Amino acid sequence: GPKVLQIPSHQIIDMGQMVTLNCDPVSNHLYFYWYKQILGQQMEFLVNFYNGKVMEKSKLFKDQFSVERPDGSYFTLKIQPTALEDSAVYFCASSLPGISYEQYFGPGTRLTVL
Amino acid sequence: SQWGEENLQALSIQEGEDVTMNCSYKTYTTVVQWYRQKSGKGPAQLILIRSNEREKRSGRLRATLDTSSQSSSLSITGTLATDTAVYFCASPTGNTGKLIFGLGTTLQVQP
């Protein structure tokens, strides 16, 4: 089936540094999402992106977070600067435009902030 | 939270047994999706059931949705060891379809 790829699979950085998480969504999808999952806890929505704009963001999407998809390339989540509480697995998802379409998830990027 | 606390469970069964997992939701939703997440992987949708459907089947899977009791269930018949995973219910909300996930049921199927 359709696959979403995420690069890198693991990232370890020092607190205060910048990190960019990359997502290669399904080719004909137009809705893009980031979700955050702390070990043992439920998956939580961060942000939804469509047509070059953030459509909705949660309270977890702090000012240090930003998303973009320049020229149809990777959909990225940038955190600058990182904090200890940003340690988590970040999942990218994509779907056809519409709220009832299946969201396809990538395998996640495990971010460890030291 | 959209989902009831009782959704968090851990189940261990033998291969070949049938199992049913439940979710209850607090706010009306027109769609419930069931996802499976295997260790080290992202969630994958198993079944999407709408409010005008009481039951939906896909292979060994059967989902139900009871809007009067605001609950949904996922049954797996003839479980396999490969069904070992965390199972989440989720509903799309708002205008962007963001998913609100339940806490999940951890299912361990012993071979």
XYZ file of N, CA, C and O in Angstrom, chain B residues 10-14 17 106-110:
44
model
N -4.519 -4.177 28.806
C -3.501 -5.072 28.285
C -4.089 -6.476 28.306
O -4.598 -6.924 29.341
N -4.076 -7.121 27.162
C -4.654 -8.448 27.042
C -3.600 -9.419 26.546
O -2.809 -9.086 25.661
N -3.607 -10.642 27.105
C -2.718 -11.703 26.636
C -3.552 -12.941 26.382
O -4.239 -13.422 27.290
N -3.532 -13.426 25.149
C -4.355 -14.574 24.784
C -3.527 -15.558 23.976
O -2.396 -15.265 23.570
N -4.101 -16.708 23.731
C -3.428 -17.733 22.930
C -3.852 -17.609 21.479
O -4.995 -17.221 21.168
N -7.558 -17.879 19.582
C -8.699 -17.357 20.346
C -9.266 -16.132 19.650
O -8.611 -15.475 18.842
N -3.277 -2.972 24.525
C -2.096 -3.758 24.153
C -2.495 -5.225 24.093
O -2.920 -5.802 25.100
N -2.406 -5.815 22.926
C -2.787 -7.213 22.721
C -1.534 -8.038 22.465
O -0.755 -7.752 21.554
N -1.354 -9.056 23.282
C -0.259 -10.003 23.114
C -0.870 -11.350 22.773
O -1.654 -11.895 23.569
N -0.554 -11.886 21.595
C -1.066 -13.186 21.183
C 0.083 -14.183 21.249
O 1.070 -14.065 20.525
N -0.076 -15.133 22.154
C 0.983 -16.135 22.370
C 0.863 -17.248 21.335
O -0.221 -17.794 21.144
